[in-house]
mmCIF file of N, CA, C and O and ligand atoms in Angstrom:
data_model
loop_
_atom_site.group_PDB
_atom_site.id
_atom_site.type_symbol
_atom_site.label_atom_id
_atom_site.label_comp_id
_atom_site.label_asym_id
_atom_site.label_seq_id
_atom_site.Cartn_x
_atom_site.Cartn_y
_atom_site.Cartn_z
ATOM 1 N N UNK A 24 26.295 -65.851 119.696
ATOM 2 C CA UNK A 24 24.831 -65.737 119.549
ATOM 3 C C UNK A 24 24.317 -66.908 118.692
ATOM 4 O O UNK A 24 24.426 -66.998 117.469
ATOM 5 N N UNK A 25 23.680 -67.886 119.618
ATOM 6 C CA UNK A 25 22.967 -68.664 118.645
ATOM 7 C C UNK A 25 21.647 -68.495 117.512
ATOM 8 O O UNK A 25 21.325 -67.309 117.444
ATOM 9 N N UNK A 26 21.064 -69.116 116.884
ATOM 10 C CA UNK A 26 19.953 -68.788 115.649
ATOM 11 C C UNK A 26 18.972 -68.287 116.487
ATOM 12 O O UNK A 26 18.550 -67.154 116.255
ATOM 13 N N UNK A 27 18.355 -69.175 117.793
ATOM 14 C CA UNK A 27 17.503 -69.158 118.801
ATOM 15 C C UNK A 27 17.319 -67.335 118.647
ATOM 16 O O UNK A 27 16.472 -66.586 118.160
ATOM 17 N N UNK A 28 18.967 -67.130 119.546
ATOM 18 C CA UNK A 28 18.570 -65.581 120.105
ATOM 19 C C UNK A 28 18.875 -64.041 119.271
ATOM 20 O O UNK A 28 18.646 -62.901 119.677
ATOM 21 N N UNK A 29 19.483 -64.502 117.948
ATOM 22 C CA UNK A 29 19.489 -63.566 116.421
ATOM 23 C C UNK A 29 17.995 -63.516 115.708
ATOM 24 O O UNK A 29 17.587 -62.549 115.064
ATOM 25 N N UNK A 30 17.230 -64.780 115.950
ATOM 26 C CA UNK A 30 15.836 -64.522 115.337
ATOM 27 C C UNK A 30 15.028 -63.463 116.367
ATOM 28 O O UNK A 30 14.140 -62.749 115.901
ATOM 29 N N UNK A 31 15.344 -63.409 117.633
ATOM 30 C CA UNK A 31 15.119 -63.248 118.508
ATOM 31 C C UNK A 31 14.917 -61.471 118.607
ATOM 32 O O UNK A 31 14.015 -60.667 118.842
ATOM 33 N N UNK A 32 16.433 -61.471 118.250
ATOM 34 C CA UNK A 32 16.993 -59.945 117.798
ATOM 35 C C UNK A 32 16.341 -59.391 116.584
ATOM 36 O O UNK A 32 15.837 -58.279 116.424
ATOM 37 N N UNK A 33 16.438 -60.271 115.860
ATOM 38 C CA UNK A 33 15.812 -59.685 114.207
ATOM 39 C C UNK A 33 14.434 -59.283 114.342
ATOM 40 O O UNK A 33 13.918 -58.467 113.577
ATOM 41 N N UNK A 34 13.830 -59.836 115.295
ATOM 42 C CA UNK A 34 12.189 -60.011 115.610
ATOM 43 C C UNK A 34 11.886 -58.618 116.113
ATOM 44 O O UNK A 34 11.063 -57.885 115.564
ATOM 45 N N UNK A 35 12.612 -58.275 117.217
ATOM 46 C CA UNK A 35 12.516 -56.786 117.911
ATOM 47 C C UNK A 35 12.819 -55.864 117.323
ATOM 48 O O UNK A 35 12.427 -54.735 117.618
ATOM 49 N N UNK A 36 13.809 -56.203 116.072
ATOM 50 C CA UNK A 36 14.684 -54.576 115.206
ATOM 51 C C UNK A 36 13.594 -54.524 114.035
ATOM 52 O O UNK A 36 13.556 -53.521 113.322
ATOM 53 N N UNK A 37 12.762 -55.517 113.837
ATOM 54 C CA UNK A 37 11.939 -55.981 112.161
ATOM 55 C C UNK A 37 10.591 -55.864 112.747
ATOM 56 O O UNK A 37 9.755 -55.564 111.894
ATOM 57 N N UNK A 38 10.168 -55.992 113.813
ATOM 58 C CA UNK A 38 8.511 -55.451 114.050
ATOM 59 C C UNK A 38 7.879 -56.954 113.744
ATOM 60 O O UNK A 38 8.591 -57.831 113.254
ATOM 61 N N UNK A 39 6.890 -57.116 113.976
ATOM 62 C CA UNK A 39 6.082 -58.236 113.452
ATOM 63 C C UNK A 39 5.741 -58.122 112.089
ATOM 64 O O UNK A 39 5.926 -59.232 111.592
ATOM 65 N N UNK A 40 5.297 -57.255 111.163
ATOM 66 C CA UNK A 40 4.627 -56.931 110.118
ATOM 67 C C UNK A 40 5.334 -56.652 108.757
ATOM 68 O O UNK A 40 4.818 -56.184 107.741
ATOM 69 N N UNK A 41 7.144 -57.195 109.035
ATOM 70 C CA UNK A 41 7.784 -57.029 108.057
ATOM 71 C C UNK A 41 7.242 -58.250 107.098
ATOM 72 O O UNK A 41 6.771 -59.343 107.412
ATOM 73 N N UNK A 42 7.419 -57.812 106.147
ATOM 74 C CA UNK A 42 6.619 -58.430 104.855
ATOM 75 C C UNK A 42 8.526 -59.212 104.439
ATOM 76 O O UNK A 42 9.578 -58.598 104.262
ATOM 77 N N UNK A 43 8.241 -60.767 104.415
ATOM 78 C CA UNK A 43 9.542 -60.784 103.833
ATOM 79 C C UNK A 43 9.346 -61.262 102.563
ATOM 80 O O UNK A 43 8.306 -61.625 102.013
ATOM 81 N N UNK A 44 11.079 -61.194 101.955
ATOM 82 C CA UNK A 44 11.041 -61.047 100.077
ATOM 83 C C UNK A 44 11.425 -62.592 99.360
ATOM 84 O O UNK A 44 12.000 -63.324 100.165
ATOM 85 N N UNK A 45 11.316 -62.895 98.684
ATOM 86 C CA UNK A 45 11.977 -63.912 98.361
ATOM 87 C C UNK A 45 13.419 -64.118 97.931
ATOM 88 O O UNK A 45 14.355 -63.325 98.038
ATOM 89 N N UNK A 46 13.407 -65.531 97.344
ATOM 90 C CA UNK A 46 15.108 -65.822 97.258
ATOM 91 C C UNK A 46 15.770 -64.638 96.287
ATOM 92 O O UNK A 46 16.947 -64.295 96.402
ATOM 93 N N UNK A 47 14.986 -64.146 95.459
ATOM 94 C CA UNK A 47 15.576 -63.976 93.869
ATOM 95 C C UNK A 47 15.980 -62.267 94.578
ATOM 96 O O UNK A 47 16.965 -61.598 94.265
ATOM 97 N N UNK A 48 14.976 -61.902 95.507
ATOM 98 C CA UNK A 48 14.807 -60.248 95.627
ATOM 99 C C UNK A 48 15.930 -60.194 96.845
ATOM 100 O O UNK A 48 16.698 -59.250 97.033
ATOM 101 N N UNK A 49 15.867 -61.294 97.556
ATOM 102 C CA UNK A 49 17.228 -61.187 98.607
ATOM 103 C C UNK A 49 18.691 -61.084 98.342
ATOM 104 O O UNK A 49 19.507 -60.507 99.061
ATOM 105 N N UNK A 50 18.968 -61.823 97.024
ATOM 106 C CA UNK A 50 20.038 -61.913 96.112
ATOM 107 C C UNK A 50 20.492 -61.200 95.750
ATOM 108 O O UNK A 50 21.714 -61.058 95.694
ATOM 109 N N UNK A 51 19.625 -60.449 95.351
ATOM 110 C CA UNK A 51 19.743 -58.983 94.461
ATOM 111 C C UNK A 51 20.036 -57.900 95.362
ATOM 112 O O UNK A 51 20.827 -57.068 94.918
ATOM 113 N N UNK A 52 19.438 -57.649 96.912
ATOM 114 C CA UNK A 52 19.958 -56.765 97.636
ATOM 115 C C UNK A 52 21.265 -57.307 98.724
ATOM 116 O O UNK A 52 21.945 -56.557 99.424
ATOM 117 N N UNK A 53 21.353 -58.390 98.662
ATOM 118 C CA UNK A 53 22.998 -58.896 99.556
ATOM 119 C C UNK A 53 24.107 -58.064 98.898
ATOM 120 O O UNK A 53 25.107 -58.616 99.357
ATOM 121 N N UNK A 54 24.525 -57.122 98.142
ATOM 122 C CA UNK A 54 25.172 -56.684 97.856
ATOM 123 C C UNK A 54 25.421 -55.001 99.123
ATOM 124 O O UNK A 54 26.239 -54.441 99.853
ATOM 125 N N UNK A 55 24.040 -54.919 98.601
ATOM 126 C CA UNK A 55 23.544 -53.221 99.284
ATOM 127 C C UNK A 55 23.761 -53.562 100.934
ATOM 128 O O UNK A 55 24.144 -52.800 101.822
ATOM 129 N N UNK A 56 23.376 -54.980 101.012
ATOM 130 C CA UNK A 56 23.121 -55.286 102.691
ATOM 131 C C UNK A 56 24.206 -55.016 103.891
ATOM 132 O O UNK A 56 24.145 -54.538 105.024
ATOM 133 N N UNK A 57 25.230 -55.572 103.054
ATOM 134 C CA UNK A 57 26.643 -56.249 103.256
ATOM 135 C C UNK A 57 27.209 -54.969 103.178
ATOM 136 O O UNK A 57 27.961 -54.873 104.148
ATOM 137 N N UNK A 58 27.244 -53.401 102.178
ATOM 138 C CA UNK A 58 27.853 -52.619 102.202
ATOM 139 C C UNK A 58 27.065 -51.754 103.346
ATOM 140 O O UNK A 58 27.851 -51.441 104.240
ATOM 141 N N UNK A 59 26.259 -51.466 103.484
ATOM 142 C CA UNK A 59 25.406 -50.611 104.339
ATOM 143 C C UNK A 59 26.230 -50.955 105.594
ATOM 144 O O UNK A 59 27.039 -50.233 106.176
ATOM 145 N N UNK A 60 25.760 -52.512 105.954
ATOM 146 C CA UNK A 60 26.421 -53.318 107.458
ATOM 147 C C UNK A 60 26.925 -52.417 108.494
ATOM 148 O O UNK A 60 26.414 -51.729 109.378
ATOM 149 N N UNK A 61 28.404 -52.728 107.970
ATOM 150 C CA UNK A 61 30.034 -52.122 108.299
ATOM 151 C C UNK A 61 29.575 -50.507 108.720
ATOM 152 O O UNK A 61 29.990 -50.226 109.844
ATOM 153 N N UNK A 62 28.801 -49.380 108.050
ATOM 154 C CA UNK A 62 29.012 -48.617 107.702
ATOM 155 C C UNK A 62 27.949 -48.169 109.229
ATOM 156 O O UNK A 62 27.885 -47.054 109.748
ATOM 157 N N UNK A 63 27.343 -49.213 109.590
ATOM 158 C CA UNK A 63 26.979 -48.653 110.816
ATOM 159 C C UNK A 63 25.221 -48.068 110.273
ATOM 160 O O UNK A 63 24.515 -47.618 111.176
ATOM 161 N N UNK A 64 24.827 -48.097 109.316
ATOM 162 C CA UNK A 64 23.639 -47.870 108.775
ATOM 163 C C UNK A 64 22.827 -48.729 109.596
ATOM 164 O O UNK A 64 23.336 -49.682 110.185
ATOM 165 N N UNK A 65 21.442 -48.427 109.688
ATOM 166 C CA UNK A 65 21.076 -49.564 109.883
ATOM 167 C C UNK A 65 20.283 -50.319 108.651
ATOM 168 O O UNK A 65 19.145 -50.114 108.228
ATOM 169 N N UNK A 66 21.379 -51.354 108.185
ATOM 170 C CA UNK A 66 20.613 -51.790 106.856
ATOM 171 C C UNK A 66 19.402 -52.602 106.503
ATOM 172 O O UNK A 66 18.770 -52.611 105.447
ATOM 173 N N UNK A 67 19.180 -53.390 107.783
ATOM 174 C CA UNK A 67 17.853 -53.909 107.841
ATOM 175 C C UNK A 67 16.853 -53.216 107.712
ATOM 176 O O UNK A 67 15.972 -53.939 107.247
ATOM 177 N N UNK A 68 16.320 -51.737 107.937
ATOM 178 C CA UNK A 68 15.198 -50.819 107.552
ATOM 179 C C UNK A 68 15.827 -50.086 106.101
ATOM 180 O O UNK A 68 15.057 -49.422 105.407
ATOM 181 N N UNK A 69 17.274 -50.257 105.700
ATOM 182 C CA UNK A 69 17.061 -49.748 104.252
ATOM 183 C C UNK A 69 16.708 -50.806 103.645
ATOM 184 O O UNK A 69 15.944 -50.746 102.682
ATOM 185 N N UNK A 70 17.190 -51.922 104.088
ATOM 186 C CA UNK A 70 16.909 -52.869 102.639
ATOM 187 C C UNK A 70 16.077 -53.602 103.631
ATOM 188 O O UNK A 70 16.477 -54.250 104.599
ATOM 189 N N UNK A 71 14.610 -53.356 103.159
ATOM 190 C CA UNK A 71 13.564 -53.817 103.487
ATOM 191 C C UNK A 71 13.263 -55.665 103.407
ATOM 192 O O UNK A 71 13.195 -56.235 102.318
ATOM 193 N N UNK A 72 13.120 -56.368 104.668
ATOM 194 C CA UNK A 72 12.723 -57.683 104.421
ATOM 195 C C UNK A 72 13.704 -58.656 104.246
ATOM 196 O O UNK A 72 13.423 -59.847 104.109
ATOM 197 N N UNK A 73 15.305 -58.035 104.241
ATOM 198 C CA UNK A 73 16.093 -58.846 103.965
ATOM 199 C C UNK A 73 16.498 -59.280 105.278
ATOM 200 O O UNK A 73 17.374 -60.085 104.960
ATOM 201 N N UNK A 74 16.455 -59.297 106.612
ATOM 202 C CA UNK A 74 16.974 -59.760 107.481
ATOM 203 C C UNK A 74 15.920 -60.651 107.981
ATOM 204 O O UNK A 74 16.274 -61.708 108.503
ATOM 205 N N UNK A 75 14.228 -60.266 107.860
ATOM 206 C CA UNK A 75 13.706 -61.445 108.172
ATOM 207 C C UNK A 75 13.950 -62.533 107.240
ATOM 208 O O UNK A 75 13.625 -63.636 107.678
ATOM 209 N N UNK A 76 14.607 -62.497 105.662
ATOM 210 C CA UNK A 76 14.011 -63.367 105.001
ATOM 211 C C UNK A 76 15.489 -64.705 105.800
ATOM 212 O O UNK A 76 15.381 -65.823 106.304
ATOM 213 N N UNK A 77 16.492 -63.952 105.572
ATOM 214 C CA UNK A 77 18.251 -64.198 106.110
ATOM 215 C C UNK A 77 17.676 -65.572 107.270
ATOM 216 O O UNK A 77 18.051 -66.744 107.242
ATOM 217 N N UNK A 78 16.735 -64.976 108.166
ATOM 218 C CA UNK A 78 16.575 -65.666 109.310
ATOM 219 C C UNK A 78 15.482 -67.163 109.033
ATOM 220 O O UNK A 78 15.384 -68.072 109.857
ATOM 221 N N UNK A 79 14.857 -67.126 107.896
ATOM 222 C CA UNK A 79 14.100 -68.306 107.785
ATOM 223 C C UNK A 79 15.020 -68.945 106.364
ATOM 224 O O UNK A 79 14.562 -69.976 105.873
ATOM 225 N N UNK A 80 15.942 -68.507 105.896
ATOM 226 C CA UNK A 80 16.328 -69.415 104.824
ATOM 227 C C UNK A 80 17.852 -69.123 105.130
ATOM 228 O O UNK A 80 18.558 -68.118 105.219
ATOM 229 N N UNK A 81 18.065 -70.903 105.280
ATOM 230 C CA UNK A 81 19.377 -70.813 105.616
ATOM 231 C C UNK A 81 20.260 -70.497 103.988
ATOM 232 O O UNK A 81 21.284 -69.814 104.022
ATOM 233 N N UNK A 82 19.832 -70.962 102.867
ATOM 234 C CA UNK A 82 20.695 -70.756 101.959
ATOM 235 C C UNK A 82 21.096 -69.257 101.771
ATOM 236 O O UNK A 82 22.300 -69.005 101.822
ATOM 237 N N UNK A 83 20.467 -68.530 101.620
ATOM 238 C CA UNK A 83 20.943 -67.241 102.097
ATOM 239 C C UNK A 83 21.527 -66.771 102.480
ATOM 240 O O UNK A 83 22.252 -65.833 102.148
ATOM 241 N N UNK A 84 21.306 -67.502 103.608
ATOM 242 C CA UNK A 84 21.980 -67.288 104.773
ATOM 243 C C UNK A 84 23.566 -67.386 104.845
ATOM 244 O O UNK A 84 24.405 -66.750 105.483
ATOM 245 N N UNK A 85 23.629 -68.271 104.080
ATOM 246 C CA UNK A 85 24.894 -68.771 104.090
ATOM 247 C C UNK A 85 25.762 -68.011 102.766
ATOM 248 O O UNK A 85 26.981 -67.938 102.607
ATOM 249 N N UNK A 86 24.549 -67.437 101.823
ATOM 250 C CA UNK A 86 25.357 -66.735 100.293
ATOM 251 C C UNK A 86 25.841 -65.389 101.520
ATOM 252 O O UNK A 86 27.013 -65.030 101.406
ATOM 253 N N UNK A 87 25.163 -64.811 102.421
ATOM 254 C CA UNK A 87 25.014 -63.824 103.043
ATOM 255 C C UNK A 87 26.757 -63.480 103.992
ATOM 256 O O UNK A 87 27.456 -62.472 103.886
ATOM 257 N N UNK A 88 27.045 -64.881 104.964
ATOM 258 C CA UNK A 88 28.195 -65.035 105.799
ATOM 259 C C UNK A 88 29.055 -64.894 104.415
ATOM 260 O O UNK A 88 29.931 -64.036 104.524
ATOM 261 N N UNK A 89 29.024 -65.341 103.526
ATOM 262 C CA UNK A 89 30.556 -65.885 102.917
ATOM 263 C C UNK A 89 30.680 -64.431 102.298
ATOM 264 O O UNK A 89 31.802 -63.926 102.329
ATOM 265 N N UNK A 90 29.489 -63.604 101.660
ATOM 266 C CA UNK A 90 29.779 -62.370 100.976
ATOM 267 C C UNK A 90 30.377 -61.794 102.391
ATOM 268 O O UNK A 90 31.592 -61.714 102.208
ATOM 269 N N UNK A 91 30.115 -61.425 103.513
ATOM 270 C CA UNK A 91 30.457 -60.570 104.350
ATOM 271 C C UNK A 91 31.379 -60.542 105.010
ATOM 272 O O UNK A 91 31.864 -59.501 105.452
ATOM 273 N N UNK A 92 31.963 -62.071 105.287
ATOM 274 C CA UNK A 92 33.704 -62.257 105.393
ATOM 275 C C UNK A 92 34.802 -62.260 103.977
ATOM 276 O O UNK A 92 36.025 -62.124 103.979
ATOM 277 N N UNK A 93 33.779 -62.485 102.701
ATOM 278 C CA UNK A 93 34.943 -61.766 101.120
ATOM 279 C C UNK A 93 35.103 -60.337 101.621
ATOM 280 O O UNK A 93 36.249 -59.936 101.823
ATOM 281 N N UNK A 94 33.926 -59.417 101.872
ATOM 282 C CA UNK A 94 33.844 -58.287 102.075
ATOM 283 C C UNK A 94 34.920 -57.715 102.843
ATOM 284 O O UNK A 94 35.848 -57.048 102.384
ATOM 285 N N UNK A 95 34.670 -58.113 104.383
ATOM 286 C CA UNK A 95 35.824 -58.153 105.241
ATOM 287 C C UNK A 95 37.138 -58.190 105.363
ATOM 288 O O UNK A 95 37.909 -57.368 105.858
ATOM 289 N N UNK A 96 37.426 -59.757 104.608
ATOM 290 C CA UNK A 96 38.792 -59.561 103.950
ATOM 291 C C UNK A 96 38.911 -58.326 102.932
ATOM 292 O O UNK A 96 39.987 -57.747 102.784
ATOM 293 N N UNK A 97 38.038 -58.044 102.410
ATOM 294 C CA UNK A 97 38.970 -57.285 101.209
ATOM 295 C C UNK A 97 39.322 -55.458 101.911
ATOM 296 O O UNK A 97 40.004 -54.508 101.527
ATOM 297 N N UNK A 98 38.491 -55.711 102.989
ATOM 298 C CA UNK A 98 38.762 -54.312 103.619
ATOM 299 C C UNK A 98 39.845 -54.403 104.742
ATOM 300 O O UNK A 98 40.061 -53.465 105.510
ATOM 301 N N UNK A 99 40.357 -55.321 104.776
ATOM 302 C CA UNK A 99 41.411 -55.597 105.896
ATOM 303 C C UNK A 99 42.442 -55.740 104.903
ATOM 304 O O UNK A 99 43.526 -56.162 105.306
ATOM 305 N N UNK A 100 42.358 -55.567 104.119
ATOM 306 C CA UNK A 100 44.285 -55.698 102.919
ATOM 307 C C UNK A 100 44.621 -54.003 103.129
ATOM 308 O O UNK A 100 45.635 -53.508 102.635
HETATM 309 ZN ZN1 LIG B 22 16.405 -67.295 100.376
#
């Protein structure tokens, strides 16, 4: 899945009218995001704004992949 068709996705699961958060408030919920994930939740409506924000800022984006493959690994030992 390229960026093209995940914004794409995020757009249809997030509504038009999601209000997104900034860097500092995205930071702070990548923890909750990342555990929810896996668990089959759907964490984008618990943790409000964090998947549109994921999709316009790549730095995030990227704190976001690396927490969720540490994550990964540590559940695969
Ligand atoms: Zn950000």
């Amino acid at each position: 899945m390229d960026d093209r068709e995940l914004r794409q996705a995020l757009g249809r699961l997030l509504g038009p009218q999601q209000a997104e958060i900034g860097c500092d408030e995205c930071f702070e919920k990548l923890d909750r995001y990342v555990e929810l994930e896996p668990a089959g939740a759907d964490a984008g409506a618990a943790v409000s704004g964090f998947s549109a924000h994921l999709v316009g800022c790549p730095a995030c984006r990227e704190e976001y992949e690396s927490l969720k493959a540490f994550v990964g690994g540590e559940q695969a030992l």
